[in-house]
Coordinates of C-alpha atoms in Angstrom, one line a residue:
M1 CA -38.1 -19.6 -15.4
K2 CA -36.8 -15.7 -16.8
R3 CA -35.3 -15.7 -13.1
L4 CA -33.8 -19.5 -13.2
M5 CA -32.4 -18.7 -16.8
Q6 CA -30.3 -14.8 -15.7
I7 CA -28.6 -16.5 -12.9
F8 CA -27.9 -19.4 -15.8
A9 CA -26.6 -16.5 -17.9
S10 CA -23.9 -14.8 -14.8
F11 CA -23.1 -18.3 -14.2
A12 CA -22.3 -18.5 -17.4
M13 CA -19.6 -15.7 -17.4
L14 CA -17.9 -18.1 -15.1
L15 CA -16.5 -20.5 -17.5
P16 CA -12.6 -19.2 -19.0
V17 CA -12.5 -17.7 -21.7
V18 CA -11.0 -19.7 -24.7
A19 CA -8.7 -16.8 -27.0
W20 CA -8.8 -17.3 -30.5
A21 CA -5.5 -15.3 -31.1
E22 CA -3.2 -13.6 -28.9
P23 CA -5.4 -10.1 -27.9
Q24 CA -3.7 -7.2 -28.5
K25 CA -1.9 -4.5 -25.6
G26 CA -3.8 -1.8 -24.7
G27 CA -6.4 0.0 -22.9
V28 CA -6.9 1.6 -19.4
I29 CA -9.7 0.1 -17.1
D30 CA -11.5 1.5 -14.1
V31 CA -12.0 -0.6 -11.5
A32 CA -14.9 0.4 -8.9
T33 CA -14.2 -1.1 -5.7
I34 CA -15.5 -0.2 -2.1
G35 CA -14.0 2.0 -0.6
E36 CA -9.9 3.3 -0.3
P37 CA -7.5 1.4 1.2
P38 CA -6.3 1.9 4.5
T39 CA -2.7 1.0 3.3
L40 CA -0.6 -0.2 0.0
D41 CA 1.0 -3.1 2.4
P42 CA -0.4 -6.2 2.2
M43 CA 1.5 -7.2 5.3
A44 CA 0.0 -4.9 7.3
S45 CA -3.5 -5.6 7.0
T46 CA -5.9 -8.6 6.1
A47 CA -8.5 -6.7 4.4
D48 CA -9.5 -8.3 1.0
L49 CA -9.7 -4.7 -0.5
V50 CA -5.9 -4.1 0.2
G51 CA -5.0 -7.3 -1.4
I52 CA -7.3 -7.1 -4.3
V53 CA -5.5 -3.5 -5.4
T54 CA -2.0 -5.0 -4.0
Q55 CA -1.8 -7.8 -5.8
N56 CA -0.8 -7.0 -9.0
I57 CA 2.0 -4.9 -7.0
Y58 CA 3.9 -7.4 -5.3
E59 CA 4.0 -11.2 -5.3
T60 CA 4.7 -14.3 -2.9
L61 CA 7.1 -17.2 -3.0
Y62 CA 4.1 -19.3 -3.6
T63 CA 0.0 -18.5 -4.6
F64 CA -2.8 -20.7 -5.5
D65 CA -3.8 -22.1 -8.7
K66 CA -7.4 -22.8 -10.7
D67 CA -8.3 -26.1 -7.4
W68 CA -6.8 -23.8 -4.5
G69 CA -3.6 -25.8 -4.6
V70 CA -0.2 -24.4 -3.8
T71 CA 1.5 -23.6 -6.8
P72 CA 5.0 -21.9 -7.5
L73 CA 5.5 -17.7 -7.7
L74 CA 8.2 -16.6 -7.1
A75 CA 9.6 -20.0 -6.3
A76 CA 11.2 -22.1 -8.9
D77 CA 9.4 -24.8 -7.6
M78 CA 7.6 -26.6 -4.5
P79 CA 10.0 -27.0 -1.5
K80 CA 12.5 -30.3 -0.5
V81 CA 10.9 -30.7 2.9
S82 CA 12.7 -32.9 5.1
G83 CA 11.6 -36.5 5.8
D84 CA 10.5 -34.6 9.5
G85 CA 8.9 -31.6 8.3
L86 CA 10.8 -29.2 10.1
T87 CA 13.0 -28.0 6.8
Y88 CA 11.8 -26.6 3.5
T89 CA 14.7 -25.7 1.2
I90 CA 12.8 -23.5 -1.6
P91 CA 14.5 -22.1 -4.5
L92 CA 14.2 -19.3 -6.4
R93 CA 13.0 -18.3 -9.4
T94 CA 16.2 -16.6 -11.4
G95 CA 16.0 -13.1 -13.9
V96 CA 13.2 -11.8 -11.9
K97 CA 13.1 -7.7 -11.3
F98 CA 12.0 -5.5 -8.8
H99 CA 9.8 -2.2 -10.1
D100 CA 13.3 -0.5 -8.7
G101 CA 15.1 -2.2 -11.9
S102 CA 17.4 -4.3 -8.8
D103 CA 17.5 -8.4 -9.2
M104 CA 15.6 -10.5 -7.1
D105 CA 17.9 -12.8 -5.0
S106 CA 17.2 -14.7 -1.0
A107 CA 18.6 -12.1 0.8
D108 CA 15.8 -9.6 -0.6
V109 CA 13.4 -13.1 0.1
V110 CA 14.6 -13.6 3.8
A111 CA 14.5 -9.8 5.1
S112 CA 10.8 -10.0 4.0
L113 CA 10.3 -12.8 5.3
Q114 CA 11.8 -11.2 8.5
R115 CA 9.6 -8.1 8.6
W116 CA 6.6 -10.4 8.0
M117 CA 6.6 -12.4 10.7
K118 CA 6.6 -9.0 12.4
V119 CA 4.3 -6.8 11.4
A120 CA 1.6 -9.6 9.8
T121 CA -0.6 -11.5 11.6
R122 CA -0.2 -14.5 9.9
G123 CA 3.5 -13.7 9.6
K124 CA 3.6 -13.6 13.8
Q125 CA 1.4 -17.1 13.6
A126 CA 3.9 -18.7 11.4
A127 CA 6.8 -16.9 13.2
E128 CA 5.4 -19.2 16.6
V129 CA 6.7 -22.8 15.4
I130 CA 9.6 -20.9 12.3
K131 CA 13.0 -21.0 14.3
A132 CA 15.0 -19.9 11.3
V133 CA 14.4 -17.9 7.7
D134 CA 18.4 -18.3 5.9
A135 CA 19.8 -18.4 2.7
P136 CA 22.4 -20.9 1.8
D137 CA 23.1 -19.0 -1.5
A138 CA 21.6 -16.2 -3.3
N139 CA 19.0 -18.2 -5.7
T140 CA 18.0 -20.7 -2.1
V141 CA 15.9 -19.8 0.8
K142 CA 15.6 -22.6 3.9
I143 CA 13.2 -22.4 6.3
T144 CA 13.8 -24.1 9.9
L145 CA 10.7 -25.4 11.9
G146 CA 11.0 -26.6 15.4
K147 CA 7.9 -28.5 14.9
P148 CA 5.9 -29.6 12.2
F149 CA 3.1 -27.0 10.6
A150 CA 0.7 -28.5 7.3
P151 CA 0.0 -24.5 6.7
L152 CA 3.3 -22.9 6.2
L153 CA 2.5 -22.8 2.4
S154 CA -1.1 -21.1 2.5
L155 CA 0.4 -18.4 4.5
L156 CA 3.2 -18.2 2.6
S157 CA 0.7 -17.9 -0.1
L158 CA -2.0 -15.4 0.4
N159 CA -2.4 -12.1 -0.7
N160 CA -3.5 -10.8 2.6
A161 CA -1.3 -10.5 5.7
A162 CA 0.7 -11.6 3.1
A163 CA 4.6 -13.2 2.7
I164 CA 5.0 -10.7 0.1
I165 CA 8.8 -10.2 -1.5
I166 CA 10.2 -6.8 -1.5
P167 CA 13.7 -5.5 -2.1
S168 CA 16.0 -6.0 1.4
E169 CA 16.6 -2.2 2.0
N170 CA 13.1 -1.5 2.2
A171 CA 11.8 -4.5 4.5
G172 CA 12.9 -2.8 8.0
Q173 CA 10.0 0.0 6.8
D174 CA 7.0 0.2 9.0
P175 CA 5.3 1.5 7.7
L176 CA 5.9 0.7 4.4
T177 CA 7.0 3.6 2.2
S178 CA 8.0 2.8 -0.9
F179 CA 5.8 0.5 -2.4
V180 CA 7.9 -1.8 -4.5
G181 CA 7.3 -5.1 -5.7
T182 CA 7.8 -7.6 -8.4
G183 CA 4.6 -8.1 -9.8
P184 CA 3.1 -7.7 -13.8
Y185 CA 1.8 -4.0 -12.7
M186 CA 3.8 -1.5 -10.1
L187 CA 1.9 2.0 -8.5
K188 CA 2.5 4.8 -10.7
D189 CA 0.1 7.7 -8.6
R190 CA -1.9 7.8 -5.2
K191 CA -5.0 10.5 -5.1
P192 CA -6.6 9.2 -2.0
D193 CA -10.3 8.8 -2.5
Q194 CA -10.0 9.3 -6.1
F195 CA -7.4 6.7 -7.5
I196 CA -4.7 4.1 -7.4
Q197 CA -3.2 4.4 -10.8
L198 CA -0.8 0.7 -11.5
V199 CA 0.4 0.5 -14.8
R200 CA 2.3 -2.2 -17.0
F201 CA 5.9 -3.0 -15.7
D202 CA 7.6 -3.6 -18.6
A203 CA 10.6 -5.6 -17.0
Y204 CA 8.4 -7.9 -15.5
K205 CA 9.0 -12.0 -15.8
S206 CA 5.7 -14.0 -16.2
R207 CA 6.0 -17.6 -15.0
D208 CA 5.7 -20.1 -18.7
G209 CA 3.0 -21.8 -19.8
E210 CA -0.8 -20.9 -19.1
P211 CA -3.2 -19.2 -16.7
N212 CA -3.8 -21.4 -13.7
G213 CA -5.7 -19.4 -11.4
Y214 CA -3.8 -17.1 -9.5
G215 CA -0.8 -18.8 -10.5
G216 CA 0.6 -19.8 -13.9
A217 CA 1.6 -17.0 -16.4
R218 CA -0.2 -13.8 -15.9
K219 CA 0.1 -12.3 -19.0
Q220 CA 0.4 -8.0 -19.6
Y221 CA -2.5 -7.0 -21.9
L222 CA -3.7 -3.4 -20.5
D223 CA -1.7 0.0 -19.9
E224 CA -3.1 0.5 -17.1
I225 CA -5.9 0.2 -14.1
R226 CA -7.7 2.2 -11.9
F227 CA -9.0 1.6 -8.6
V228 CA -11.2 4.0 -8.3
P229 CA -13.1 4.2 -4.7
V230 CA -16.9 4.3 -4.7
P231 CA -18.1 3.6 -0.9
D232 CA -21.6 4.5 -1.4
P233 CA -22.9 0.9 -3.2
N234 CA -26.1 2.5 -4.5
T235 CA -23.2 4.5 -6.3
R236 CA -21.6 1.6 -7.0
V237 CA -24.9 0.2 -8.9
E238 CA -26.1 3.1 -11.0
G239 CA -22.1 3.5 -12.4
A240 CA -22.4 -0.3 -13.2
V241 CA -25.4 0.1 -15.0
A242 CA -24.5 3.0 -16.4
G243 CA -21.2 1.2 -18.0
Q244 CA -19.0 3.9 -15.9
F245 CA -16.4 0.8 -15.0
A246 CA -15.1 -2.1 -16.7
Y247 CA -15.5 -3.7 -13.2
V248 CA -17.4 -3.2 -10.4
D249 CA -16.6 -5.0 -6.6
S250 CA -19.0 -6.2 -4.3
L251 CA -22.6 -5.0 -5.2
P252 CA -26.1 -5.6 -3.3
V253 CA -26.9 -8.7 -4.7
E254 CA -30.6 -7.0 -4.7
S255 CA -29.3 -5.5 -7.0
F256 CA -29.4 -8.3 -9.6
A257 CA -31.9 -7.6 -12.1
K258 CA -30.9 -4.2 -12.6
I259 CA -27.3 -4.9 -13.0
S260 CA -28.5 -7.1 -15.6
S261 CA -30.5 -4.4 -17.6
G262 CA -27.8 -2.0 -18.1
K263 CA -24.8 -1.8 -19.6
T264 CA -22.3 -4.3 -17.7
K265 CA -23.4 -8.1 -17.1
P266 CA -23.5 -9.8 -13.7
V267 CA -20.7 -11.9 -11.9
I268 CA -22.1 -14.2 -9.5
L269 CA -19.8 -15.8 -7.5
K270 CA -21.4 -19.0 -5.3
P271 CA -20.8 -19.9 -2.6
F272 CA -18.4 -17.2 -1.9
G273 CA -18.2 -17.0 1.7
W274 CA -19.4 -16.5 5.3
P275 CA -20.3 -13.3 7.3
V276 CA -19.3 -13.7 10.6
F277 CA -19.7 -11.2 13.9
V278 CA -15.8 -11.5 15.3
M279 CA -15.9 -11.1 19.5
N280 CA -13.1 -9.5 21.0
T281 CA -12.7 -11.6 23.5
K282 CA -10.0 -10.0 24.9
Q283 CA -11.0 -7.6 27.1
G284 CA -14.9 -5.3 27.5
L285 CA -18.4 -6.9 27.9
N286 CA -16.8 -10.5 25.5
A287 CA -14.1 -11.4 27.6
D288 CA -16.6 -12.8 29.4
I289 CA -17.5 -16.2 27.6
R290 CA -21.0 -16.4 29.3
I291 CA -21.4 -13.0 27.6
R292 CA -20.3 -14.4 24.0
K293 CA -22.8 -17.8 24.7
A294 CA -25.9 -14.7 25.0
I295 CA -25.4 -13.3 21.8
Q296 CA -24.7 -16.6 20.9
A297 CA -27.9 -18.0 21.2
A298 CA -29.5 -14.5 20.4
L299 CA -28.3 -13.4 17.2
A300 CA -30.9 -15.0 14.5
P301 CA -29.1 -16.3 11.2
N302 CA -32.2 -16.8 8.9
D303 CA -33.6 -13.3 9.0
M304 CA -30.0 -11.9 9.3
L305 CA -29.3 -13.2 6.2
L306 CA -32.7 -12.3 4.9
A307 CA -32.4 -8.7 5.3
A308 CA -28.7 -8.4 3.8
F309 CA -29.3 -10.7 0.9
G310 CA -33.0 -10.5 0.3
S311 CA -33.7 -14.2 -1.2
P312 CA -32.8 -17.4 -0.5
D313 CA -31.0 -17.4 -4.3
F314 CA -27.9 -15.9 -2.3
F315 CA -27.9 -17.3 0.6
A316 CA -27.7 -20.2 3.0
V317 CA -28.3 -21.0 6.5
D318 CA -25.7 -22.8 7.9
G319 CA -23.7 -23.2 10.7
A320 CA -20.9 -25.2 9.8
M321 CA -18.1 -23.5 9.0
Y322 CA -17.4 -25.1 5.5
P323 CA -20.6 -25.9 3.6
Q324 CA -21.6 -28.9 2.0
G325 CA -19.1 -29.7 -1.1
Y326 CA -15.9 -28.8 0.6
K327 CA -14.0 -31.3 2.7
W328 CA -13.6 -29.3 5.3
H329 CA -17.0 -29.8 6.2
T330 CA -18.7 -31.2 9.3
E331 CA -21.5 -30.2 11.4
T332 CA -19.6 -31.1 14.1
G333 CA -20.6 -28.4 17.5
T334 CA -22.9 -26.6 15.4
E335 CA -26.0 -27.8 17.4
P336 CA -25.9 -24.0 19.6
Y337 CA -27.0 -22.6 16.0
K338 CA -30.1 -21.7 16.2
P339 CA -31.8 -20.5 12.3
E340 CA -34.4 -18.4 14.4
G341 CA -32.1 -17.4 17.6
D342 CA -33.2 -18.7 21.5
T343 CA -34.2 -15.2 23.5
E344 CA -35.0 -17.0 26.7
A345 CA -31.6 -19.0 26.4
A346 CA -29.8 -15.2 25.5
A347 CA -32.0 -13.5 28.6
A348 CA -30.7 -16.5 31.1
L349 CA -26.9 -16.5 30.2
L350 CA -26.9 -13.0 30.3
K351 CA -28.0 -13.0 34.1
E352 CA -26.0 -15.5 35.0
A353 CA -23.2 -12.9 34.1
G354 CA -25.2 -10.8 36.0
Y355 CA -25.2 -8.7 32.8
D356 CA -27.4 -4.7 34.4
G357 CA -27.9 -3.4 30.5
S358 CA -25.6 -0.8 32.3
K359 CA -22.6 -1.5 29.3
P360 CA -23.7 -1.1 25.7
L361 CA -22.3 -3.6 23.2
R362 CA -20.5 -2.0 20.7
I363 CA -20.9 -3.3 17.4
L364 CA -18.5 -1.8 14.8
T365 CA -19.7 -1.9 11.5
S366 CA -19.4 -0.2 8.0
R367 CA -22.2 0.6 5.7
Q368 CA -19.5 0.2 2.6
Y369 CA -20.5 -3.8 2.3
E370 CA -23.7 -2.6 2.5
F371 CA -25.2 -6.1 3.9
H372 CA -22.6 -6.1 7.3
Y373 CA -24.5 -3.2 7.9
K374 CA -28.2 -4.7 7.5
M375 CA -27.0 -7.4 9.7
A376 CA -26.1 -5.3 12.2
Q377 CA -29.1 -3.6 12.7
V378 CA -31.9 -6.9 12.6
A379 CA -28.3 -8.2 15.2
A380 CA -29.1 -5.0 17.3
E381 CA -33.2 -5.8 17.8
Y382 CA -32.4 -9.1 19.2
L383 CA -29.9 -8.6 21.3
K384 CA -31.6 -5.3 22.9
A385 CA -34.9 -8.6 22.5
A386 CA -32.3 -11.0 25.0
G387 CA -31.7 -7.8 27.4
F388 CA -28.5 -6.1 25.9
K389 CA -28.0 -2.2 25.9
V390 CA -26.5 -1.9 22.3
E391 CA -24.4 0.4 20.2
L392 CA -23.3 0.5 16.6
D393 CA -20.5 2.2 15.4
V394 CA -20.8 2.7 12.1
V395 CA -17.5 3.4 10.0
E396 CA -16.1 4.1 6.7
W397 CA -14.6 0.4 6.0
A398 CA -10.8 2.5 6.1
T399 CA -11.3 3.3 9.9
L400 CA -12.8 -0.2 10.8
T401 CA -9.5 -1.7 9.9
K402 CA -8.1 0.5 11.9
N403 CA -10.2 0.5 15.2
R404 CA -10.6 -3.6 14.9
T405 CA -6.5 -3.4 15.6
D406 CA -7.7 -1.0 19.6
P407 CA -10.0 -3.8 21.8
A408 CA -10.8 -0.9 23.7
L409 CA -12.6 0.7 20.7
W410 CA -15.3 -2.6 20.3
D411 CA -16.5 -5.4 21.2
I412 CA -17.9 -7.4 18.3
Y413 CA -16.9 -6.5 14.4
I414 CA -18.5 -7.8 11.5
T415 CA -16.5 -8.7 8.6
H416 CA -16.8 -11.4 6.2
S417 CA -14.4 -13.9 4.1
P418 CA -14.2 -16.7 1.2
F419 CA -14.2 -20.4 2.5
L420 CA -10.4 -20.2 2.7
P421 CA -8.4 -23.5 0.8
E422 CA -6.7 -23.7 4.1
P423 CA -8.4 -23.3 7.9
S424 CA -5.4 -22.3 9.8
L425 CA -5.9 -19.3 7.3
T426 CA -9.0 -17.9 9.1
G427 CA -8.8 -14.8 11.1
I428 CA -9.5 -16.5 14.9
M429 CA -6.6 -19.2 14.2
S430 CA -3.8 -16.9 15.0
D431 CA -3.3 -15.2 18.4
T432 CA -3.1 -12.3 17.0
S433 CA -5.7 -11.2 14.9
P434 CA -8.4 -8.4 16.2
G435 CA -10.2 -10.5 18.9
W436 CA -7.0 -11.7 20.1
W437 CA -9.0 -15.6 20.6
V438 CA -6.0 -17.6 23.2
S439 CA -7.2 -20.1 25.1
D440 CA -5.7 -24.1 26.1
R441 CA -8.2 -25.5 24.7
K442 CA -7.4 -23.8 21.1
H443 CA -4.1 -24.2 21.0
K444 CA -4.6 -27.9 22.1
V445 CA -7.0 -28.8 19.0
L446 CA -5.2 -26.0 16.4
D447 CA -1.7 -27.7 17.1
A448 CA -2.9 -31.5 16.5
F449 CA -4.4 -29.9 13.3
N450 CA -1.5 -27.8 12.0
A451 CA 1.4 -30.4 13.0
E452 CA -0.6 -33.7 11.1
P453 CA 1.1 -33.6 7.6
D454 CA -1.5 -36.3 6.2
P455 CA -4.3 -34.8 4.4
A456 CA -6.7 -37.4 5.7
K457 CA -5.9 -36.9 8.9
R458 CA -6.0 -33.4 8.8
V459 CA -9.5 -33.7 7.9
E460 CA -10.6 -35.5 10.4
L461 CA -8.9 -32.8 13.5
W462 CA -10.3 -30.1 11.8
A463 CA -13.6 -31.2 13.7
P464 CA -12.3 -30.8 17.3
V465 CA -11.2 -27.2 16.6
Q466 CA -14.8 -26.8 15.1
Q467 CA -15.9 -27.9 18.3
A468 CA -14.0 -25.1 20.0
I469 CA -15.0 -22.5 18.1
Y470 CA -18.8 -23.7 19.0
D471 CA -17.5 -23.8 22.6
E472 CA -15.8 -20.9 23.1
V473 CA -17.3 -18.4 21.0
P474 CA -14.7 -16.3 19.5
A475 CA -16.7 -15.4 16.5
F476 CA -20.4 -16.3 15.0
K477 CA -20.6 -17.4 11.5
V478 CA -24.2 -15.9 10.5
G479 CA -24.2 -18.1 7.4
D480 CA -22.8 -18.6 3.9
F481 CA -23.4 -16.1 1.0
N482 CA -23.1 -15.7 -3.1
A483 CA -21.2 -12.3 -4.3
L484 CA -22.3 -10.1 -7.1
A485 CA -19.9 -8.2 -8.8
A486 CA -20.2 -6.7 -12.6
Q487 CA -18.1 -6.6 -15.6
A488 CA -18.0 -4.8 -19.1
P489 CA -18.9 -6.5 -22.1
N490 CA -15.9 -5.9 -23.9
L491 CA -13.3 -6.9 -20.8
Q492 CA -12.3 -10.2 -21.3
G493 CA -9.6 -12.7 -19.4
V494 CA -11.3 -12.0 -16.2
T495 CA -11.6 -15.3 -14.1
P496 CA -14.0 -14.5 -11.3
A497 CA -12.4 -14.9 -8.0
P498 CA -12.7 -13.8 -4.2
W499 CA -10.0 -11.6 -5.3
P500 CA -10.7 -10.1 -8.6
Y501 CA -7.3 -10.0 -10.7
F502 CA -6.5 -8.1 -13.9
W503 CA -3.0 -10.0 -15.1
N504 CA -4.6 -11.9 -18.4
A505 CA -7.3 -9.3 -18.7
Y506 CA -7.9 -7.5 -22.2
L507 CA -9.8 -5.3 -23.6
E508 CA -12.0 -6.9 -27.0
G509 CA -10.7 -5.2 -30.0
K510 CA -7.9 -3.3 -28.8

């Protein structure tokens, strides 16, 4: 009962904060993150860490509200869509300034979206159907498609591999060297492995109205936000207990009781998302679907999740890509998902593939997300039992995000994802995302799903996509998990979210 009361108390932090008076401006917060981001260019990375930091600096045309619906951000309104679904006419907000003092207009948006389509994995995904991006006038952008594409607005809304809007003169940079956006905070200083310092952008133009998830008003109460890389999870726990940070992201869930008795309070996001083993289908061992199916059979989700999260309070053994309660939930195709694994079936598939154990299965992982590493250790034992020779490559998270772009370096890499509001935002849906899943079957079912504008019909069309994922095994979903963070009692106005944001946050008593 005491345990349940602790958990219920942590859920209370998920309730909206009611401010009886406008908070005073001022104060500096330190936010502990899992490490140093590999880049401050959110177009160039799908890493959550990059999105968490850079969403305060840059903005997109659209974003997500509290119900995960698409809502305007730099766009003045939702787009006007032609009857055939091929033309999106987007009005832009006026009076929006970049951090360098220049005004944002349609030329900046066109140049930014063109860069996005060349640099970002999700931009490349959209580029397959985008015929043109034009500017009818200074305050309007028109996107013309070659065929209907329902995920377009969601792709334009996400904060990683993000369609950020930057000054047109910077859009030719690759890599990005001028970190200038329109966001509520701007980059002042970065000392690698020490901190990333953001300060209030005084010329920021917020949307009117009330805050609404990632959308709505973005108020700037804090003077400064410092993101501090703390790669070791135990150090993050001790920092949270000691009250060293105002917010600590991605804590091991087994530290819940310890955090509860410290100077910061636990924040639980339930359910948060899903750990995933991504297969390199492009080259190496996993280019052979029989090897991928052997891995699928060998892995034991129940033991992997138990090792990673310690208690069923923090995970669920679930093979569906979306859990019950989500409109995308379906059990279609999940028969190969065996909670305890099937070593004999895996061994038979390896024999059929002619695998003799001479070539190691290389698993790329990191200890900065400690649950990734624990799952890798358990997975390795089950894979060895099936007949695999296994090699764990344990690196820093920034190194992992770099190495996963080279298909010669790995066979599996371990990551995780929140339950995204649009399935086509999932990394494996892009042909160019590390893993490089490309097949006629994928394109047939995914194209039908993406071309359908009717929401109810899209739900039905998602089932064949999940079936293809299980049949072709571009990735292995381990299960569902809850996430744990910690927040100082005097830090208010923070809405728990997969990518925590700190506009609208303030320090009580300032």
